[in-house]
Amino acid sequence: MKPKIAFFELEKWEEDYIKANLKNVQLKFFKNDLNERNVKKIKNFDAIAIFIYSQITKRILDQLPNLKLITTMSTGYDHIDLEECKKRGITVCNVPTYGENTVAEHTFALILTLSRKIIESVNRTRRGDFSLKGLRGFDLKGKTIGIVGCGNIGRHVARIAKGFKMKILVYDVCKDMKFAKQIGFKYVDLNILLKKSDIITLHVPLLPATKHMINKDNIKLIKKGAILINTARGGVVDTTALIKALDKGILSAAALDVLEEEELIKEEKQLLSKKFPMERQRKVIEEHILIAKDNVIITPHNAFNSKEALLRILDTTIANIKGFLKNRKVNVVK
Ligand code: NAD
């Protein structure tokens, strides 16, 4: 008997990809989340692959007596009752990382857009104006980039910065001296990073300790004319302080993929789900005070959104299932 696996919350292209890459199993696909209305349809299934809108509660598990594997196509797993899974011997797997290079590449897309005045240049040639006045940019080579948070994404930013021959300063509560030596960067405290960097880029999670990490007190320390890039979470920066710093010329420009007022986003892929209240998100961006500023560029929380990153989520999910079936489990959530 082939193992029965049900997938939830998938788009058509994702369904086709799974069908092409997962053989010798019996597959069933649902566009919606797994819930108490449709759970009866997979009563005897061995495994489920879900996203964060499928709440895996005791009541759901009670109706899935054969279930042995839950693989979530997300990094977070707080939508799954792990205690109940443990009691029942159900393995839970996740997708620990999928977009570190993707977000780091977007970070550099933002940096280069500012450093080479790409938006002004393109707007001008679209009007048929090929003059260069006011379009002089600056080199990244030799400039200092300050990376705040050097985890999966920050590390990739450091690797790219090295390729540009930039000087690199890093602030992080955890230090990896081996990586620092390999790339050739120095760990410094946040105030020093702010004082010395020409480009400051944020890659910390939003936690109580990182909320308004850039605020009215320390924003004054920033080297005059530096630029700030935020692809982490809007709440890491106090927007009022940011506006003041831009108005006073402390920062010459900012590039933001995330805004403080955004919906609480747990997983970036949530933004692609039909369930996500996109209307509110759009309003937040459209009406945002920063959008009117010439020296601010905003992308709509799109840093994660590459074809390859989304494929990596599916590839990891397939690997989780294959590993489980071969008794070589990977990405198990403890
Ligand atoms: P990660 O957990 O690998 O790295 C985070 C780093 O921040 C770690 O090195 C950690 O030690 C450091 N850190 C934590 N608290 C700190 C503090 N108080 N002070 C200094 N450093 C601290 O995370 P990651 O995968 O690199 O992602 C970073 C963040 O990027 C995510 O938490 C998420 O908010 C954001 N993100 C945004 C997008 C997007 O599309 N814009 C996509 C993915 C992730």
PDB file of C-alpha atoms in Angstrom, residues 109-319:
ATOM      1  CA  ALA A 109      19.127  45.581  -4.890  1.00  0.00           C
ATOM      2  CA  LEU A 110      17.938  48.316  -2.505  1.00  0.00           C
ATOM      3  CA  ILE A 111      21.473  49.517  -1.721  1.00  0.00           C
ATOM      4  CA  LEU A 112      22.408  49.761  -5.417  1.00  0.00           C
ATOM      5  CA  THR A 113      19.109  51.434  -6.277  1.00  0.00           C
ATOM      6  CA  LEU A 114      20.076  54.213  -3.881  1.00  0.00           C
ATOM      7  CA  SER A 115      23.823  54.315  -4.552  1.00  0.00           C
ATOM      8  CA  ARG A 116      23.382  54.531  -8.343  1.00  0.00           C
ATOM      9  CA  LYS A 117      20.172  56.629  -8.310  1.00  0.00           C
ATOM     10  CA  ILE A 118      18.426  53.992 -10.413  1.00  0.00           C
ATOM     11  CA  ILE A 119      14.886  55.230  -9.866  1.00  0.00           C
ATOM     12  CA  GLU A 120      15.661  58.845 -10.849  1.00  0.00           C
ATOM     13  CA  SER A 121      17.717  57.612 -13.829  1.00  0.00           C
ATOM     14  CA  VAL A 122      15.007  55.338 -15.181  1.00  0.00           C
ATOM     15  CA  ASN A 123      12.250  57.905 -14.623  1.00  0.00           C
ATOM     16  CA  ARG A 124      14.309  60.419 -16.554  1.00  0.00           C
ATOM     17  CA  THR A 125      15.017  58.232 -19.603  1.00  0.00           C
ATOM     18  CA  ARG A 126      11.343  57.187 -19.682  1.00  0.00           C
ATOM     19  CA  ARG A 127      10.582  60.877 -20.209  1.00  0.00           C
ATOM     20  CA  GLY A 128      13.076  60.901 -23.066  1.00  0.00           C
ATOM     21  CA  ASP A 129      15.577  62.947 -21.021  1.00  0.00           C
ATOM     22  CA  PHE A 130      19.130  61.567 -21.188  1.00  0.00           C
ATOM     23  CA  SER A 131      20.899  64.310 -19.187  1.00  0.00           C
ATOM     24  CA  LEU A 132      23.156  63.260 -16.299  1.00  0.00           C
ATOM     25  CA  LYS A 133      22.656  66.266 -14.032  1.00  0.00           C
ATOM     26  CA  GLY A 134      22.030  65.183 -10.442  1.00  0.00           C
ATOM     27  CA  LEU A 135      22.490  61.490 -11.202  1.00  0.00           C
ATOM     28  CA  ARG A 136      26.009  61.019  -9.821  1.00  0.00           C
ATOM     29  CA  GLY A 137      26.077  58.067  -7.432  1.00  0.00           C
ATOM     30  CA  PHE A 138      28.728  56.563  -5.192  1.00  0.00           C
ATOM     31  CA  ASP A 139      30.853  53.381  -5.190  1.00  0.00           C
ATOM     32  CA  LEU A 140      30.309  50.599  -2.697  1.00  0.00           C
ATOM     33  CA  LYS A 141      33.969  49.544  -2.884  1.00  0.00           C
ATOM     34  CA  GLY A 142      35.787  50.888   0.163  1.00  0.00           C
ATOM     35  CA  LYS A 143      32.578  51.978   1.950  1.00  0.00           C
ATOM     36  CA  THR A 144      31.686  50.585   5.363  1.00  0.00           C
ATOM     37  CA  ILE A 145      28.562  48.474   5.697  1.00  0.00           C
ATOM     38  CA  GLY A 146      27.183  47.913   9.196  1.00  0.00           C
ATOM     39  CA  ILE A 147      25.245  44.660   9.491  1.00  0.00           C
ATOM     40  CA  VAL A 148      22.904  44.557  12.491  1.00  0.00           C
ATOM     41  CA  GLY A 149      22.100  40.878  13.113  1.00  0.00           C
ATOM     42  CA  CYS A 150      24.391  38.400  11.415  1.00  0.00           C
ATOM     43  CA  GLY A 151      22.302  35.229  11.252  1.00  0.00           C
ATOM     44  CA  ASN A 152      21.288  33.422   8.065  1.00  0.00           C
ATOM     45  CA  ILE A 153      20.483  36.574   6.086  1.00  0.00           C
ATOM     46  CA  GLY A 154      23.119  38.864   7.649  1.00  0.00           C
ATOM     47  CA  ARG A 155      25.837  36.323   6.854  1.00  0.00           C
ATOM     48  CA  HIS A 156      24.872  36.279   3.222  1.00  0.00           C
ATOM     49  CA  VAL A 157      24.873  40.088   3.189  1.00  0.00           C
ATOM     50  CA  ALA A 158      28.433  39.928   4.594  1.00  0.00           C
ATOM     51  CA  ARG A 159      29.505  37.520   1.830  1.00  0.00           C
ATOM     52  CA  ILE A 160      28.077  39.775  -0.886  1.00  0.00           C
ATOM     53  CA  ALA A 161      29.614  42.882   0.736  1.00  0.00           C
ATOM     54  CA  LYS A 162      32.988  41.159   0.694  1.00  0.00           C
ATOM     55  CA  GLY A 163      32.552  40.623  -3.047  1.00  0.00           C
ATOM     56  CA  PHE A 164      32.014  44.380  -3.433  1.00  0.00           C
ATOM     57  CA  LYS A 165      35.214  44.950  -1.429  1.00  0.00           C
ATOM     58  CA  MET A 166      33.388  46.837   1.306  1.00  0.00           C
ATOM     59  CA  LYS A 167      34.590  47.191   4.890  1.00  0.00           C
ATOM     60  CA  ILE A 168      32.254  45.256   7.162  1.00  0.00           C
ATOM     61  CA  LEU A 169      31.194  45.908  10.763  1.00  0.00           C
ATOM     62  CA  VAL A 170      28.787  43.593  12.540  1.00  0.00           C
ATOM     63  CA  TYR A 171      26.663  43.935  15.648  1.00  0.00           C
ATOM     64  CA  ASP A 172      25.078  40.743  16.999  1.00  0.00           C
ATOM     65  CA  VAL A 173      24.410  39.345  20.467  1.00  0.00           C
ATOM     66  CA  CYS A 174      25.937  36.034  19.332  1.00  0.00           C
ATOM     67  CA  LYS A 175      29.419  36.062  17.894  1.00  0.00           C
ATOM     68  CA  ASP A 176      30.865  33.580  15.391  1.00  0.00           C
ATOM     69  CA  MET A 177      34.564  34.383  15.425  1.00  0.00           C
ATOM     70  CA  LYS A 178      35.342  31.711  12.831  1.00  0.00           C
ATOM     71  CA  PHE A 179      32.926  33.284  10.315  1.00  0.00           C
ATOM     72  CA  ALA A 180      34.212  36.773  11.197  1.00  0.00           C
ATOM     73  CA  LYS A 181      37.756  35.656  10.444  1.00  0.00           C
ATOM     74  CA  GLN A 182      36.730  33.884   7.241  1.00  0.00           C
ATOM     75  CA  ILE A 183      34.974  36.989   5.859  1.00  0.00           C
ATOM     76  CA  GLY A 184      37.295  39.465   7.539  1.00  0.00           C
ATOM     77  CA  PHE A 185      34.850  41.548   9.562  1.00  0.00           C
ATOM     78  CA  LYS A 186      34.883  42.994  13.060  1.00  0.00           C
ATOM     79  CA  TYR A 187      32.191  42.714  15.724  1.00  0.00           C
ATOM     80  CA  VAL A 188      31.488  46.102  17.308  1.00  0.00           C
ATOM     81  CA  ASP A 189      28.795  47.442  19.601  1.00  0.00           C
ATOM     82  CA  LEU A 190      25.735  49.054  18.046  1.00  0.00           C
ATOM     83  CA  ASN A 191      26.759  52.659  18.782  1.00  0.00           C
ATOM     84  CA  ILE A 192      30.129  52.211  17.075  1.00  0.00           C
ATOM     85  CA  LEU A 193      28.444  50.563  14.097  1.00  0.00           C
ATOM     86  CA  LEU A 194      26.055  53.513  13.776  1.00  0.00           C
ATOM     87  CA  LYS A 195      28.898  56.033  14.024  1.00  0.00           C
ATOM     88  CA  LYS A 196      31.167  54.347  11.478  1.00  0.00           C
ATOM     89  CA  SER A 197      28.922  52.855   8.799  1.00  0.00           C
ATOM     90  CA  ASP A 198      28.091  54.443   5.454  1.00  0.00           C
ATOM     91  CA  ILE A 199      25.338  51.876   4.962  1.00  0.00           C
ATOM     92  CA  ILE A 200      23.433  50.330   7.863  1.00  0.00           C
ATOM     93  CA  THR A 201      21.395  47.209   7.137  1.00  0.00           C
ATOM     94  CA  LEU A 202      19.088  45.483   9.622  1.00  0.00           C
ATOM     95  CA  HIS A 203      18.722  41.695   9.885  1.00  0.00           C
ATOM     96  CA  VAL A 204      17.530  41.035  13.447  1.00  0.00           C
ATOM     97  CA  PRO A 205      14.166  39.430  14.275  1.00  0.00           C
ATOM     98  CA  LEU A 206      11.515  41.623  15.888  1.00  0.00           C
ATOM     99  CA  LEU A 207      11.650  40.773  19.591  1.00  0.00           C
ATOM    100  CA  PRO A 208      11.038  42.863  22.711  1.00  0.00           C
ATOM    101  CA  ALA A 209      14.828  43.390  22.781  1.00  0.00           C
ATOM    102  CA  THR A 210      14.984  44.612  19.173  1.00  0.00           C
ATOM    103  CA  LYS A 211      11.813  46.744  19.078  1.00  0.00           C
ATOM    104  CA  HIS A 212      12.912  50.307  18.178  1.00  0.00           C
ATOM    105  CA  MET A 213      16.528  49.206  18.195  1.00  0.00           C
ATOM    106  CA  ILE A 214      17.049  52.278  15.983  1.00  0.00           C
ATOM    107  CA  ASN A 215      15.434  55.067  17.989  1.00  0.00           C
ATOM    108  CA  LYS A 216      15.502  58.802  18.715  1.00  0.00           C
ATOM    109  CA  ASP A 217      18.452  58.452  21.091  1.00  0.00           C
ATOM    110  CA  ASN A 218      20.857  56.437  18.966  1.00  0.00           C
ATOM    111  CA  ILE A 219      19.806  57.625  15.483  1.00  0.00           C
ATOM    112  CA  LYS A 220      21.717  60.855  16.265  1.00  0.00           C
ATOM    113  CA  LEU A 221      24.930  58.831  16.353  1.00  0.00           C
ATOM    114  CA  ILE A 222      24.630  57.785  12.713  1.00  0.00           C
ATOM    115  CA  LYS A 223      27.407  59.078  10.464  1.00  0.00           C
ATOM    116  CA  LYS A 224      26.046  62.108   8.599  1.00  0.00           C
ATOM    117  CA  GLY A 225      24.719  61.162   5.176  1.00  0.00           C
ATOM    118  CA  ALA A 226      24.606  57.385   5.752  1.00  0.00           C
ATOM    119  CA  ILE A 227      21.820  55.246   4.329  1.00  0.00           C
ATOM    120  CA  LEU A 228      19.580  52.833   6.230  1.00  0.00           C
ATOM    121  CA  ILE A 229      18.199  49.608   4.768  1.00  0.00           C
ATOM    122  CA  ASN A 230      15.472  47.654   6.555  1.00  0.00           C
ATOM    123  CA  THR A 231      14.406  44.270   5.216  1.00  0.00           C
ATOM    124  CA  ALA A 232      13.913  42.792   8.716  1.00  0.00           C
ATOM    125  CA  ARG A 233      10.735  44.032  10.428  1.00  0.00           C
ATOM    126  CA  GLY A 234       9.304  47.554  10.537  1.00  0.00           C
ATOM    127  CA  GLY A 235       9.186  47.595  14.334  1.00  0.00           C
ATOM    128  CA  VAL A 236      12.979  47.439  14.602  1.00  0.00           C
ATOM    129  CA  VAL A 237      13.043  51.136  13.636  1.00  0.00           C
ATOM    130  CA  ASP A 238      11.117  53.945  15.352  1.00  0.00           C
ATOM    131  CA  THR A 239       9.457  55.590  12.328  1.00  0.00           C
ATOM    132  CA  THR A 240       9.226  59.015  14.018  1.00  0.00           C
ATOM    133  CA  ALA A 241      12.960  58.993  14.692  1.00  0.00           C
ATOM    134  CA  LEU A 242      13.620  57.837  11.116  1.00  0.00           C
ATOM    135  CA  ILE A 243      11.607  60.718   9.641  1.00  0.00           C
ATOM    136  CA  LYS A 244      13.496  63.227  11.802  1.00  0.00           C
ATOM    137  CA  ALA A 245      16.861  61.755  10.818  1.00  0.00           C
ATOM    138  CA  LEU A 246      15.924  62.006   7.112  1.00  0.00           C
ATOM    139  CA  ASP A 247      14.670  65.589   7.530  1.00  0.00           C
ATOM    140  CA  LYS A 248      17.837  66.639   9.358  1.00  0.00           C
ATOM    141  CA  GLY A 249      20.124  64.989   6.780  1.00  0.00           C
ATOM    142  CA  ILE A 250      21.578  62.564   9.335  1.00  0.00           C
ATOM    143  CA  LEU A 251      20.450  59.891   6.917  1.00  0.00           C
ATOM    144  CA  SER A 252      20.707  60.830   3.260  1.00  0.00           C
ATOM    145  CA  ALA A 253      18.280  58.096   2.265  1.00  0.00           C
ATOM    146  CA  ALA A 254      16.484  54.967   3.420  1.00  0.00           C
ATOM    147  CA  ALA A 255      15.245  51.841   1.664  1.00  0.00           C
ATOM    148  CA  LEU A 256      12.571  49.805   3.375  1.00  0.00           C
ATOM    149  CA  ASP A 257      10.952  46.486   2.545  1.00  0.00           C
ATOM    150  CA  VAL A 258       9.049  46.497   5.840  1.00  0.00           C
ATOM    151  CA  LEU A 259       7.044  49.160   7.671  1.00  0.00           C
ATOM    152  CA  GLU A 260       6.262  49.567  11.335  1.00  0.00           C
ATOM    153  CA  GLU A 261       2.493  49.582  10.823  1.00  0.00           C
ATOM    154  CA  GLU A 262       2.366  46.354   8.801  1.00  0.00           C
ATOM    155  CA  GLU A 263       0.091  43.532   9.893  1.00  0.00           C
ATOM    156  CA  LEU A 264       1.818  41.164  12.267  1.00  0.00           C
ATOM    157  CA  ILE A 265       3.481  38.879   9.761  1.00  0.00           C
ATOM    158  CA  LYS A 266       4.706  35.547  11.039  1.00  0.00           C
ATOM    159  CA  GLU A 267       5.835  34.015   7.777  1.00  0.00           C
ATOM    160  CA  GLU A 268       6.580  35.950   4.626  1.00  0.00           C
ATOM    161  CA  LYS A 269       4.820  33.323   2.462  1.00  0.00           C
ATOM    162  CA  GLN A 270       1.642  34.348   4.306  1.00  0.00           C
ATOM    163  CA  LEU A 271       1.702  37.448   2.085  1.00  0.00           C
ATOM    164  CA  LEU A 272       1.058  35.250  -0.950  1.00  0.00           C
ATOM    165  CA  SER A 273      -1.901  33.461   0.662  1.00  0.00           C
ATOM    166  CA  LYS A 274      -5.479  34.301  -0.276  1.00  0.00           C
ATOM    167  CA  LYS A 275      -6.199  34.395   3.450  1.00  0.00           C
ATOM    168  CA  PHE A 276      -3.859  37.319   4.067  1.00  0.00           C
ATOM    169  CA  PRO A 277      -5.719  40.663   4.337  1.00  0.00           C
ATOM    170  CA  MET A 278      -3.787  42.283   1.465  1.00  0.00           C
ATOM    171  CA  GLU A 279      -6.164  45.253   1.284  1.00  0.00           C
ATOM    172  CA  ARG A 280      -5.006  46.486   4.701  1.00  0.00           C
ATOM    173  CA  GLN A 281      -1.385  45.881   3.811  1.00  0.00           C
ATOM    174  CA  ARG A 282      -1.802  47.891   0.590  1.00  0.00           C
ATOM    175  CA  LYS A 283      -3.442  50.771   2.482  1.00  0.00           C
ATOM    176  CA  VAL A 284      -0.629  50.871   5.032  1.00  0.00           C
ATOM    177  CA  ILE A 285       1.939  51.276   2.275  1.00  0.00           C
ATOM    178  CA  GLU A 286      -0.098  53.629   0.092  1.00  0.00           C
ATOM    179  CA  GLU A 287      -0.888  56.032   2.897  1.00  0.00           C
ATOM    180  CA  HIS A 288       2.474  55.838   4.609  1.00  0.00           C
ATOM    181  CA  ILE A 289       4.095  59.152   5.418  1.00  0.00           C
ATOM    182  CA  LEU A 290       7.484  57.886   4.214  1.00  0.00           C
ATOM    183  CA  ILE A 291       6.264  57.057   0.728  1.00  0.00           C
ATOM    184  CA  ALA A 292       6.080  60.749  -0.211  1.00  0.00           C
ATOM    185  CA  LYS A 293       9.761  61.333   0.567  1.00  0.00           C
ATOM    186  CA  ASP A 294      12.082  61.533  -2.430  1.00  0.00           C
ATOM    187  CA  ASN A 295      14.957  60.027  -0.481  1.00  0.00           C
ATOM    188  CA  VAL A 296      12.998  56.967   0.677  1.00  0.00           C
ATOM    189  CA  ILE A 297      12.278  53.908  -1.415  1.00  0.00           C
ATOM    190  CA  ILE A 298       9.811  51.265  -0.286  1.00  0.00           C
ATOM    191  CA  THR A 299       9.198  47.754  -1.594  1.00  0.00           C
ATOM    192  CA  PRO A 300       6.026  45.932  -0.490  1.00  0.00           C
ATOM    193  CA  HIS A 301       7.594  43.278   1.789  1.00  0.00           C
ATOM    194  CA  ASN A 302       8.820  41.486  -1.275  1.00  0.00           C
ATOM    195  CA  ALA A 303      12.389  40.579  -0.284  1.00  0.00           C
ATOM    196  CA  PHE A 304      11.586  36.868   0.163  1.00  0.00           C
ATOM    197  CA  ASN A 305       9.612  36.592  -3.062  1.00  0.00           C
ATOM    198  CA  SER A 306      11.799  34.843  -5.616  1.00  0.00           C
ATOM    199  CA  LYS A 307      10.877  31.801  -7.691  1.00  0.00           C
ATOM    200  CA  GLU A 308      13.809  29.868  -6.266  1.00  0.00           C
ATOM    201  CA  ALA A 309      12.963  30.672  -2.628  1.00  0.00           C
ATOM    202  CA  LEU A 310       9.421  29.366  -3.083  1.00  0.00           C
ATOM    203  CA  LEU A 311      10.748  26.251  -4.820  1.00  0.00           C
ATOM    204  CA  ARG A 312      13.125  25.684  -1.899  1.00  0.00           C
ATOM    205  CA  ILE A 313      10.108  25.488   0.434  1.00  0.00           C
ATOM    206  CA  LEU A 314       8.637  22.732  -1.753  1.00  0.00           C
ATOM    207  CA  ASP A 315      11.995  20.946  -2.160  1.00  0.00           C
ATOM    208  CA  THR A 316      12.538  20.907   1.607  1.00  0.00           C
ATOM    209  CA  THR A 317       9.002  19.620   2.157  1.00  0.00           C
ATOM    210  CA  ILE A 318       9.583  16.830  -0.384  1.00  0.00           C
ATOM    211  CA  ALA A 319      12.907  16.001   1.322  1.00  0.00           C
TER     212      ALA A 319
END
